[in-house]
Short mmCIF file of C-alpha atoms in Angstrom, two decimals:
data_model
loop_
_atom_site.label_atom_id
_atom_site.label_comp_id
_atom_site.label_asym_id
_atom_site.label_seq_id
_atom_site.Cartn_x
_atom_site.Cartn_y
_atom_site.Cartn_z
CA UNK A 1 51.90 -41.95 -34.30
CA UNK A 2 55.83 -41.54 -35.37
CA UNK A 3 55.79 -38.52 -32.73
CA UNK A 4 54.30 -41.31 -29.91
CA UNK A 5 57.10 -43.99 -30.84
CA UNK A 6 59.65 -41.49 -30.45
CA UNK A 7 58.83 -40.32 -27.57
CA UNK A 8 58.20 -44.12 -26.03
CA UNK A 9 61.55 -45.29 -27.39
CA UNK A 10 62.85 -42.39 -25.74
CA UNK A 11 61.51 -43.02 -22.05
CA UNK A 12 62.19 -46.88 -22.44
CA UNK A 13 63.92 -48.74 -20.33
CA UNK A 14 68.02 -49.02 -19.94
CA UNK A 15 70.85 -50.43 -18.84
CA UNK A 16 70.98 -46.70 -16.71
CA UNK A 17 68.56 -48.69 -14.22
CA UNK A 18 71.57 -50.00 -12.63
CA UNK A 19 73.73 -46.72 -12.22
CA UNK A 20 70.38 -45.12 -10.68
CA UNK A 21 69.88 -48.16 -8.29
CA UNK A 22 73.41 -47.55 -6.67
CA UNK A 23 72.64 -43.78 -6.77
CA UNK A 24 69.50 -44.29 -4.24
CA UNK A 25 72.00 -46.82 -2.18
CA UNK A 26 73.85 -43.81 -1.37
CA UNK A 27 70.60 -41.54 -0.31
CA UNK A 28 71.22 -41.90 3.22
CA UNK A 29 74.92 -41.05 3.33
CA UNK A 30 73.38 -37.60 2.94
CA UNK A 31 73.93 -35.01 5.31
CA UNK A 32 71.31 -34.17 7.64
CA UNK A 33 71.86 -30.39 7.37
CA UNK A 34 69.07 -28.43 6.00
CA UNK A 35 68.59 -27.53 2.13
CA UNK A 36 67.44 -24.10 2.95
CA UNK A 37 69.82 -21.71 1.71
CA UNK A 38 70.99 -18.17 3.18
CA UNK A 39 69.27 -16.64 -0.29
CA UNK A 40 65.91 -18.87 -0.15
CA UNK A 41 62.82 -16.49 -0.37
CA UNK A 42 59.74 -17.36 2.47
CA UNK A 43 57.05 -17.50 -0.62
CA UNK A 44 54.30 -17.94 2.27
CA UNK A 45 55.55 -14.82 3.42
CA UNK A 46 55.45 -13.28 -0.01
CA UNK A 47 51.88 -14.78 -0.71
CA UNK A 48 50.67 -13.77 2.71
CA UNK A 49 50.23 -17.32 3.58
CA UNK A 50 50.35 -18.01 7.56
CA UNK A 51 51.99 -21.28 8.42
CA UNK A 52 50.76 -23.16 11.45
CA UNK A 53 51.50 -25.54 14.44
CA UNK A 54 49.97 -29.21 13.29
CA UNK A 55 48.57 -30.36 16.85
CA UNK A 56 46.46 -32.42 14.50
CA UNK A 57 47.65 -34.55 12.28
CA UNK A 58 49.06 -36.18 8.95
CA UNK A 59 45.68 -34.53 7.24
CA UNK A 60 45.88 -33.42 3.27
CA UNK A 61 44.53 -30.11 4.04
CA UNK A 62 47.07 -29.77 6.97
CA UNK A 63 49.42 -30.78 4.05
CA UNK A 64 50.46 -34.04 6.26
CA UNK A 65 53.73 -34.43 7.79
CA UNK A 66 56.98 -32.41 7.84
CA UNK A 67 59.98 -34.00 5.70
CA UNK A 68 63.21 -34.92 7.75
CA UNK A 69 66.27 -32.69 7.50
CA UNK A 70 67.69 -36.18 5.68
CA UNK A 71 64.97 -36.32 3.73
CA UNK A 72 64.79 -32.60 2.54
CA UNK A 73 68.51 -33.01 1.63
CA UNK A 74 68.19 -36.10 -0.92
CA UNK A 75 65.16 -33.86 -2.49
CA UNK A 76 67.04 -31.05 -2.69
CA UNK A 77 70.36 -33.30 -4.48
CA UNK A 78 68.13 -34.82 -7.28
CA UNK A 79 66.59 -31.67 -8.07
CA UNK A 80 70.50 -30.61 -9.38
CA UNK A 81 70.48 -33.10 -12.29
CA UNK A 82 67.97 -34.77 -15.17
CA UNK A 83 68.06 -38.39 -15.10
CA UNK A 84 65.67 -40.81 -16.88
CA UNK A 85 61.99 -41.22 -14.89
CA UNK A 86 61.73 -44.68 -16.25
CA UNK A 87 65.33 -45.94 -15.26
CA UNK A 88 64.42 -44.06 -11.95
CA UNK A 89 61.33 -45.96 -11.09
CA UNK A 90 63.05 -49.12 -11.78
CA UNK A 91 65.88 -48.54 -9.70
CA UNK A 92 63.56 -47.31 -6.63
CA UNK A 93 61.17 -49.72 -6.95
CA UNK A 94 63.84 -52.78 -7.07
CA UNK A 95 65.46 -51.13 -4.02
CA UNK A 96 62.60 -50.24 -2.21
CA UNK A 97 60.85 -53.66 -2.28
CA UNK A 98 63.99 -55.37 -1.39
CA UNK A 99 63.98 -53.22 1.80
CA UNK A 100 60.19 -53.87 2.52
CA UNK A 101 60.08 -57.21 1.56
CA UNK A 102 58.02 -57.65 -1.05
CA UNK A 103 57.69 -58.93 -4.57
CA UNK A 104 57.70 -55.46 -6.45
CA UNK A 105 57.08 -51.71 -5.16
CA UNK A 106 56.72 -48.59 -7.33
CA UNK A 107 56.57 -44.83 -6.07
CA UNK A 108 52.84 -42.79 -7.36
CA UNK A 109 51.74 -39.33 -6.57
CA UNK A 110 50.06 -40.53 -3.22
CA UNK A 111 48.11 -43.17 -2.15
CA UNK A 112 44.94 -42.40 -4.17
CA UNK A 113 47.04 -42.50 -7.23
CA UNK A 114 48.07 -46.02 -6.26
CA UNK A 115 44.58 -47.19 -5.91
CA UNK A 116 44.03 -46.03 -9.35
CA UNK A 117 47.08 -47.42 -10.80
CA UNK A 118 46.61 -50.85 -8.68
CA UNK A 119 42.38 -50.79 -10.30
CA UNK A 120 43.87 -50.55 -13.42
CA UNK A 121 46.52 -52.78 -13.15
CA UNK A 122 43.86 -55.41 -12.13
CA UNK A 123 42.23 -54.38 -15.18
CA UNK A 124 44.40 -54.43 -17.78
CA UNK A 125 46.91 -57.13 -17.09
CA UNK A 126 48.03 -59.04 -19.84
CA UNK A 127 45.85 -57.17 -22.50
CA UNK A 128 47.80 -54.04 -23.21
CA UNK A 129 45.38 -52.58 -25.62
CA UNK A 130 43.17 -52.64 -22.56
CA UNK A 131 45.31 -49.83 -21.36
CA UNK A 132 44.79 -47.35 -23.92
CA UNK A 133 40.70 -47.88 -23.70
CA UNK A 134 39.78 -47.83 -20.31
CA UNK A 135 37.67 -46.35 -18.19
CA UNK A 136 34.64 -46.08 -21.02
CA UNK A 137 35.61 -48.27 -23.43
CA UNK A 138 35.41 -51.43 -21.15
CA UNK A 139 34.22 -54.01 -23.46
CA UNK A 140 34.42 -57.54 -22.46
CA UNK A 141 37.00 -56.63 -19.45
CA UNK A 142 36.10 -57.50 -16.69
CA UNK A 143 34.84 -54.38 -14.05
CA UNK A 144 33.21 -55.79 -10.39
CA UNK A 145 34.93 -54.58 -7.28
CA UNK A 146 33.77 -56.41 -4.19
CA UNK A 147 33.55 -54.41 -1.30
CA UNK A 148 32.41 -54.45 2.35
CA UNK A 149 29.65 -51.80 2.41
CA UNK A 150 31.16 -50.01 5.65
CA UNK A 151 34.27 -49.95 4.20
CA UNK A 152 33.33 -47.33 0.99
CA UNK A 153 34.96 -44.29 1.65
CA UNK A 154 36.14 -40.70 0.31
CA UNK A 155 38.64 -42.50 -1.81
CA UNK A 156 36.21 -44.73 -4.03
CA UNK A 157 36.56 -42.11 -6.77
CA UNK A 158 39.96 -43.11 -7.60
CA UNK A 159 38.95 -46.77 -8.26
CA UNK A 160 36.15 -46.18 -10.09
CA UNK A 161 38.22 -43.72 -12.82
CA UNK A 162 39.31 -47.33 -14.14
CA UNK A 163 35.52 -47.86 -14.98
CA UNK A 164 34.76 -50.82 -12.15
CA UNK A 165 31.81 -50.48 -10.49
CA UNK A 166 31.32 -51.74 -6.53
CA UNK A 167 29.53 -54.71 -5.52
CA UNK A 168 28.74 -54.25 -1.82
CA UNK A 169 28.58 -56.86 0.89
CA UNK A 170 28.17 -57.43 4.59
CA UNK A 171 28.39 -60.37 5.81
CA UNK A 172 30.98 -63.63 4.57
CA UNK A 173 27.74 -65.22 3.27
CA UNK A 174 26.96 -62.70 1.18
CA UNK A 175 30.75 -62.40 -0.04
CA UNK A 176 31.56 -65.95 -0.97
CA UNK A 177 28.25 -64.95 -3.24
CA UNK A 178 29.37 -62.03 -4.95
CA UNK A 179 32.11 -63.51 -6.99
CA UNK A 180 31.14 -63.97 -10.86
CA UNK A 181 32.90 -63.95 -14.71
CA UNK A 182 32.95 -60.32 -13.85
CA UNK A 183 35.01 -59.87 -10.62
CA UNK A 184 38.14 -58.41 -11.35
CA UNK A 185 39.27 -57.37 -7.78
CA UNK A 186 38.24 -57.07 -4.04
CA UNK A 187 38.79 -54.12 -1.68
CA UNK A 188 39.88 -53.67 1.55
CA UNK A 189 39.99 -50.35 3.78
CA UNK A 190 42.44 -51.66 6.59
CA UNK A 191 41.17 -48.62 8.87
CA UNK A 192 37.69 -49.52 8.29
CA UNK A 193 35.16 -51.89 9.98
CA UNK A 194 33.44 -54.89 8.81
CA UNK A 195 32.10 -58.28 10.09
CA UNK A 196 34.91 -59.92 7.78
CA UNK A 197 38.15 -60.37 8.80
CA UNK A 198 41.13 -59.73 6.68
CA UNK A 199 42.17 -63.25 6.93
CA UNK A 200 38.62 -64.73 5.22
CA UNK A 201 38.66 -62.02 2.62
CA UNK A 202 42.28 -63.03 1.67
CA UNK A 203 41.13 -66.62 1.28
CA UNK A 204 38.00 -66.20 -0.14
CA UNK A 205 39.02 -64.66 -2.54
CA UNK A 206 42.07 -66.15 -3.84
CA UNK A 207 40.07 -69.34 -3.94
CA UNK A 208 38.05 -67.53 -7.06
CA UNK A 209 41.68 -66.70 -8.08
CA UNK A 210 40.85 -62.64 -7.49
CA UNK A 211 43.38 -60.56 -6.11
CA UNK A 212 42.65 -58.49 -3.19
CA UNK A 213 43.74 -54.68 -2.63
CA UNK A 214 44.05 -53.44 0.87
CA UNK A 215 44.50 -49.81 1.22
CA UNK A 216 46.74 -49.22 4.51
CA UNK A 217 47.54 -45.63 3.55
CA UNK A 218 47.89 -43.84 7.24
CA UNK A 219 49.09 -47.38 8.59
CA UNK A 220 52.26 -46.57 9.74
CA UNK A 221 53.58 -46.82 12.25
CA UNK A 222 53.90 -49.37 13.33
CA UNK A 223 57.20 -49.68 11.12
CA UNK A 224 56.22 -53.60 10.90
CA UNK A 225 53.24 -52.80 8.84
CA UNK A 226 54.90 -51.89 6.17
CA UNK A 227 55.07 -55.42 5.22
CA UNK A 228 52.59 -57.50 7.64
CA UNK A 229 50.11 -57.06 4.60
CA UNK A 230 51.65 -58.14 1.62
CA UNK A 231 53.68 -61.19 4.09
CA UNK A 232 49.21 -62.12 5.16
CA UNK A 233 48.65 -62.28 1.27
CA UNK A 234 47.29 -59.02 -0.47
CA UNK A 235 48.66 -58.79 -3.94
CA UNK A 236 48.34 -54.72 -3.65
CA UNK A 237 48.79 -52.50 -0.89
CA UNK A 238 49.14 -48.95 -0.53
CA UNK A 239 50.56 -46.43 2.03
CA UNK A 240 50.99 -42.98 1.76
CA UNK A 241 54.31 -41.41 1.26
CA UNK A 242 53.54 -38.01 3.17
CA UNK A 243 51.92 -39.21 6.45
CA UNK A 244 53.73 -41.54 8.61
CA UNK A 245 56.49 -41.99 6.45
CA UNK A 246 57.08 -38.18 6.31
CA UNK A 247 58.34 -38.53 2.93
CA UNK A 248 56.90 -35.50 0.02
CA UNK A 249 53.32 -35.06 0.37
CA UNK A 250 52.50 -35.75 -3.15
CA UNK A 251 53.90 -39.30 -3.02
CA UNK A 252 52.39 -43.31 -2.38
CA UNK A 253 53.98 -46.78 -1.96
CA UNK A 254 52.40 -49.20 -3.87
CA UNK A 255 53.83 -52.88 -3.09
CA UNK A 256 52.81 -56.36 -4.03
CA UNK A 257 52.74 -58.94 -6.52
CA UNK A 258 55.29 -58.40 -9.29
CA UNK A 259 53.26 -59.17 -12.35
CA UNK A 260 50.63 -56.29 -10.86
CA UNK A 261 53.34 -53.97 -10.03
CA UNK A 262 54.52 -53.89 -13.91
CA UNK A 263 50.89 -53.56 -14.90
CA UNK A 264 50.40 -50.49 -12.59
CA UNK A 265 53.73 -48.94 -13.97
CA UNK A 266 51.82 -49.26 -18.23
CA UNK A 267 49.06 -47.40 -16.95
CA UNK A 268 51.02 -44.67 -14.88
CA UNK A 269 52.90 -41.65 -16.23
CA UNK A 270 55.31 -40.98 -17.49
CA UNK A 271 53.55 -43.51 -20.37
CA UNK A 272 51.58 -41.00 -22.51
CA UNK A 273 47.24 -42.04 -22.82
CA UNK A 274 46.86 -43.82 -19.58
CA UNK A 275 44.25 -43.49 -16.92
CA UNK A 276 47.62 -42.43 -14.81
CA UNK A 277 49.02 -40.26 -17.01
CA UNK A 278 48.38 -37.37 -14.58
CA UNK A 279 49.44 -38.54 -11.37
CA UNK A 280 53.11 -37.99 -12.64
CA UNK A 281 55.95 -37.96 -9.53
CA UNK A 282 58.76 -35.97 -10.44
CA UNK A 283 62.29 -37.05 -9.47
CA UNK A 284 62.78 -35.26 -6.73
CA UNK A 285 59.53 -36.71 -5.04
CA UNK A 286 60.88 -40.38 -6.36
CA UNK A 287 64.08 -39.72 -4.33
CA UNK A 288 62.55 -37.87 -1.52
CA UNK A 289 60.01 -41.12 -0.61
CA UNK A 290 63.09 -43.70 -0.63
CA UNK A 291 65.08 -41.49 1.24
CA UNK A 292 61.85 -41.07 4.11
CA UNK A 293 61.84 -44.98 3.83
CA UNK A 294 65.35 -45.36 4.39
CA UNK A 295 64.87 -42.95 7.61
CA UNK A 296 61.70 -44.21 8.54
CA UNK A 297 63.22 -47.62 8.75
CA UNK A 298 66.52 -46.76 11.03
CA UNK A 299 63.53 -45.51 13.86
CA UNK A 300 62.17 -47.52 16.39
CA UNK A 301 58.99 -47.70 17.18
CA UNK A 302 58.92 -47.63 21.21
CA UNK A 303 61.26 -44.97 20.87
CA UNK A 304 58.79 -42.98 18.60
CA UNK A 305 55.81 -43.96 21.40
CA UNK A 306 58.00 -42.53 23.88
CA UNK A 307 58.73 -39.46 21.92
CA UNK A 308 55.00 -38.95 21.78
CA UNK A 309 54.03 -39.81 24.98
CA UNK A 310 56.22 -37.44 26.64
CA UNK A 311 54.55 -34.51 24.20
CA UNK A 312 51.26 -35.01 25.60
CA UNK A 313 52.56 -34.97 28.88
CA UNK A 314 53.77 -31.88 28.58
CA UNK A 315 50.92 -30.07 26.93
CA UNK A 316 49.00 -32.18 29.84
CA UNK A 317 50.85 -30.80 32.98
CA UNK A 318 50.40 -27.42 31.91
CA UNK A 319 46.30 -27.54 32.03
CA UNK A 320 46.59 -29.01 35.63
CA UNK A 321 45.50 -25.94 37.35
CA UNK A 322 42.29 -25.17 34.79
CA UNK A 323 39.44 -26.81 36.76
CA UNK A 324 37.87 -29.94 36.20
CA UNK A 325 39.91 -30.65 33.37
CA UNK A 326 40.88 -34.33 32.81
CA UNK A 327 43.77 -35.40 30.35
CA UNK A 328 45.04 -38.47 28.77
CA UNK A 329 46.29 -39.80 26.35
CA UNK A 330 45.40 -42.41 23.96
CA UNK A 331 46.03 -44.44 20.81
CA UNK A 332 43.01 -44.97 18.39
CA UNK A 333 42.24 -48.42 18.37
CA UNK A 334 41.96 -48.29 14.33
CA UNK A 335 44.87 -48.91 11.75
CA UNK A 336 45.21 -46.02 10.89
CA UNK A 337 46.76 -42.72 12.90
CA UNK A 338 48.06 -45.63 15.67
CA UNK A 339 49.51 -43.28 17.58
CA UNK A 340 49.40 -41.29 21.10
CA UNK A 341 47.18 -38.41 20.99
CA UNK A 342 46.30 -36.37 24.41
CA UNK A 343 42.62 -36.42 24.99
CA UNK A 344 41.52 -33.57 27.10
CA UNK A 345 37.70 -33.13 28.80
CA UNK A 346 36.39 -30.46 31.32
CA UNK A 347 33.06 -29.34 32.90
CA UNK A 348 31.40 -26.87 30.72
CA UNK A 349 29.59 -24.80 33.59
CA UNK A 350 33.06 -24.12 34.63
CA UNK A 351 34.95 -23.75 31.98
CA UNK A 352 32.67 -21.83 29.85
CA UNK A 353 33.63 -22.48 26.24
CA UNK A 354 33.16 -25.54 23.79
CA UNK A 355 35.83 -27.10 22.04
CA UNK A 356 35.03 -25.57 18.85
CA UNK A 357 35.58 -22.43 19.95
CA UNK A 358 38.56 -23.55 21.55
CA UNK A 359 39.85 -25.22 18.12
CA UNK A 360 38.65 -21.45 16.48
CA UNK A 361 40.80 -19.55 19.00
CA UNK A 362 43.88 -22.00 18.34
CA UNK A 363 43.51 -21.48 14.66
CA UNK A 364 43.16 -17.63 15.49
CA UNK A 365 46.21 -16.65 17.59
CA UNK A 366 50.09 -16.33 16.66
CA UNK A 367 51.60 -18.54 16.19
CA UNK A 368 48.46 -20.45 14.17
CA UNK A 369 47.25 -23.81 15.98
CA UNK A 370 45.26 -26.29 14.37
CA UNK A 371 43.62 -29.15 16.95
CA UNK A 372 42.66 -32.29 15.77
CA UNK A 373 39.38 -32.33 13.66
CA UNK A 374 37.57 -34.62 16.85
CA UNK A 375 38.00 -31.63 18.88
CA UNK A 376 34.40 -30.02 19.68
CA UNK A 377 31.86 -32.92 18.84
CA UNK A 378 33.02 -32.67 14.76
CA UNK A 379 32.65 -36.54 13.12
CA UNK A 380 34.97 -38.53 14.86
CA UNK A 381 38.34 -39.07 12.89
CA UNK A 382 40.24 -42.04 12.39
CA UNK A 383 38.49 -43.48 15.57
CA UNK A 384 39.19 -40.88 17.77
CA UNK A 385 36.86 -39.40 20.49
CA UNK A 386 34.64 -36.26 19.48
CA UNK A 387 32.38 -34.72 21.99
CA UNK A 388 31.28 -30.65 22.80
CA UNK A 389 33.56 -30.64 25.75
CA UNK A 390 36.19 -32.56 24.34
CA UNK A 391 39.68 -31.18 22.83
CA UNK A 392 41.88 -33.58 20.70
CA UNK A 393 45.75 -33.16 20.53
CA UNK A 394 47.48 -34.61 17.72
CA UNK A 395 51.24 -34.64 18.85
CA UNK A 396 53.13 -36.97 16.69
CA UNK A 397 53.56 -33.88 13.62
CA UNK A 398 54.73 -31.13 16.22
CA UNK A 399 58.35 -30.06 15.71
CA UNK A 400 60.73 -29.77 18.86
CA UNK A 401 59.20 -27.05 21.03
CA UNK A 402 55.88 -27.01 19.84
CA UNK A 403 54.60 -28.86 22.80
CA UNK A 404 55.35 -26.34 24.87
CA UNK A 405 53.67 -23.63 22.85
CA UNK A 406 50.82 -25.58 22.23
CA UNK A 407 50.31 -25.94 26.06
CA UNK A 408 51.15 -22.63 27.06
CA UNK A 409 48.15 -21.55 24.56
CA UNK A 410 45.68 -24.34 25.32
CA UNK A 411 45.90 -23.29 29.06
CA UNK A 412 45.84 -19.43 28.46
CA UNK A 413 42.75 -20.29 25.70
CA UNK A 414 41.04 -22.55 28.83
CA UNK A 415 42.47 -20.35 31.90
CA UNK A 416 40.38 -17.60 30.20
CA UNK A 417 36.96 -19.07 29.63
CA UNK A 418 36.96 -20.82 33.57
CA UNK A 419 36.94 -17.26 34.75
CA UNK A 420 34.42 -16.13 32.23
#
């Protein structure tokens, strides 16, 4: 026990919050230049690891997006010096929900992390012994999540490590019903689909006095976004740190009420015996996200439409002489992933090859391609089109150039099967 109040006394709180807050001011007086020194080993070289083109998009596997020369910099400055991770995530979350205009904000190790640290904050607040005995000893706490049935996803694991189990519902009937002594939250996947609207969840449920979590992790852009949720009414959202945001992969925003906030930050690391003690973020990756909000925040979204737009052009004039291919592009009409992607189609007794095997191909050549996981009739993604002769293009991770490669290898892929 002496060793455990040692080592709390010695994370705890100080006045150093204040020095670290105008420390992350400065984050985007940084220069742009890149980290990468002349000396810097290629590791994937040296573990025979082939990088790739992302014509895809901000997927884990794909490991998301691509940090910002700005944003590699501030990374690569905090990882010179030690500071204090509790004075740290004081100081970025002050700053960071003064920028996004919210109650509170803290920095986790992705958005899954937040939904675990946002459960358990739901949990556990105001009963810290709570903390220390969740997820099996749950006693008399209270452990219902209420939860549109289409809107359980591959993410429900990290709520249910707080022990809650889901109550389903599907229609606003059946909600309004579900609430009891045992509701401790409701759950909403702002990419899913549902017959209730955000609106009536938000006020049915604070008329039980239940707060309401809305995961928005891919939900950016639009910039706005980033606080049209928590300005409607949730108490928690989340967003990822390494898709949109193009902040370090390994890194989440979670924003809303303040009293929440401080209950997420008991259960999360670097406090020792908490359901979050894992999902540690170091300092560099603490840095790194308010540095990708500061630069995410000085864009503009038409600008970054534009930007897109003119990618999928590009890739698009180049299949113009493959025949009976059709291009265009299109923004998924879901949440999340709201952004341009080029949607190409063709006649398959001409151009004799699916769009599996043209993904395969992609994947197979130098440089290494990977298409978006629609192309070739897989499950649709994040409401984009799938279909055997279909090939989708996800444009808005390519780096400057890539467009043109990608093209130039789409039509030589396509160019070769139409005169199979």
């Amino acid at each position: 026990m002496a060793r455990r109040l040692n080592r709390r006394k010695f994370l705890g709180h100080g006045a150093g919050a204040l020095a670290g807050g105008a420390a992350l001011c400065a984050v985007p007086q940084l220069s742009a230049k890149s980290p990468t020194s002349a000396g810097a080993v290629d590791y994937y070289q040296k573990l025979g690891i082939t990088p790739l083109i992302n014509a895809s998009g901000t997927y884990t596997v794909l490991s998301a997006s691509t940090m910002p020369d700005e944003v590699q910099a501030a990374v690569a400055l905090a990882a010179k010096q030690p500071v204090n991770l509790n004075e740290l995530h004081d100081a970025a979350g002050e700053y960071l929900a003064k920028r996004l205009h919210c109650e509170a904000a803290m920095i986790t190790s992705g958005a899954a992390a937040a939904l675990v640290v946002g459960t358990a904050a739901c949990v556990t607040i105001g009963n810290d012994s709570a903390v220390l005995n969740i997820p099996t000893d749950m006693g008399g706490l209270k452990n219902e999540v209420i939860v549109q049935k289409t809107h359980r996803y591959g993410y429900d694991h990290a709520i249910r490590n707080c022990g809650v189990r889901f109550i389903e519902v599907e229609t606003l009937e059946q909600y309004e019903q579900a609430f009891s002594e045992r509701t401790v939250m409701t759950h909403f996947f702002n990419a899913g689909e549902g017959k209730i609207s955000r609106e009536d969840w938000l006020r049915v449920a604070h008329s039980h006095g239940v707060p309401c979590f809305n995961d928005a992790a891919a939900d950016v852009p639009p910039i706005s976004n980033l606080w049209n949720y928590t300005k409607m009414g949730f108490d928690l959202v989340t967003f990822s740190g390494g898709k949109g945001l193009r902040g370090p992969q390994c890194t989440g925003l979670l924003l809303g009420r303040k009293d929440l906030i401080e209950a997420a930050r008991k259960n999360n690391s670097p406090n020792s015996n908490t359901v979050g003690r894992g999902l540690k973020v170091a300092k560099e990756e603490i840095v790194g996200l308010v540095a990708a909000v500061d630069y995410f925040l000085a864009q503009d979204d038409a600008a970054m439409e534009a930007e897109y737009r003119s990618r999928a052009e590009l890739i698009a004039r180049e299949l113009k002489s493959i025949p009976t291919i059709q291009t265009r592009v299109f923004v998924p009409e879901v949440a999340a992933n709201h952004v341009p992607h080029l949607l190409i189609t063709y006649d398959q007794s001409r151009v004799k090859i699916t769009g599996t095997e043209v993904m395969q191909k992609m994947r197979a050549g130098k440089p290494r391609i990977e298409l978006n996981p629609s192309t070739g009739g897989a499950p649709a993604s994040a409401g984009l089109p799938g279909g055997p002769n279909t090939i989708v293009v996800g444009v808005w991770m390519l780096q400057p150039g890539q467009d043109q490669i990608v093209g130039k290898r789409l039509r030589q892929v396509m160019e070769d099967a139409a005169k199979a």
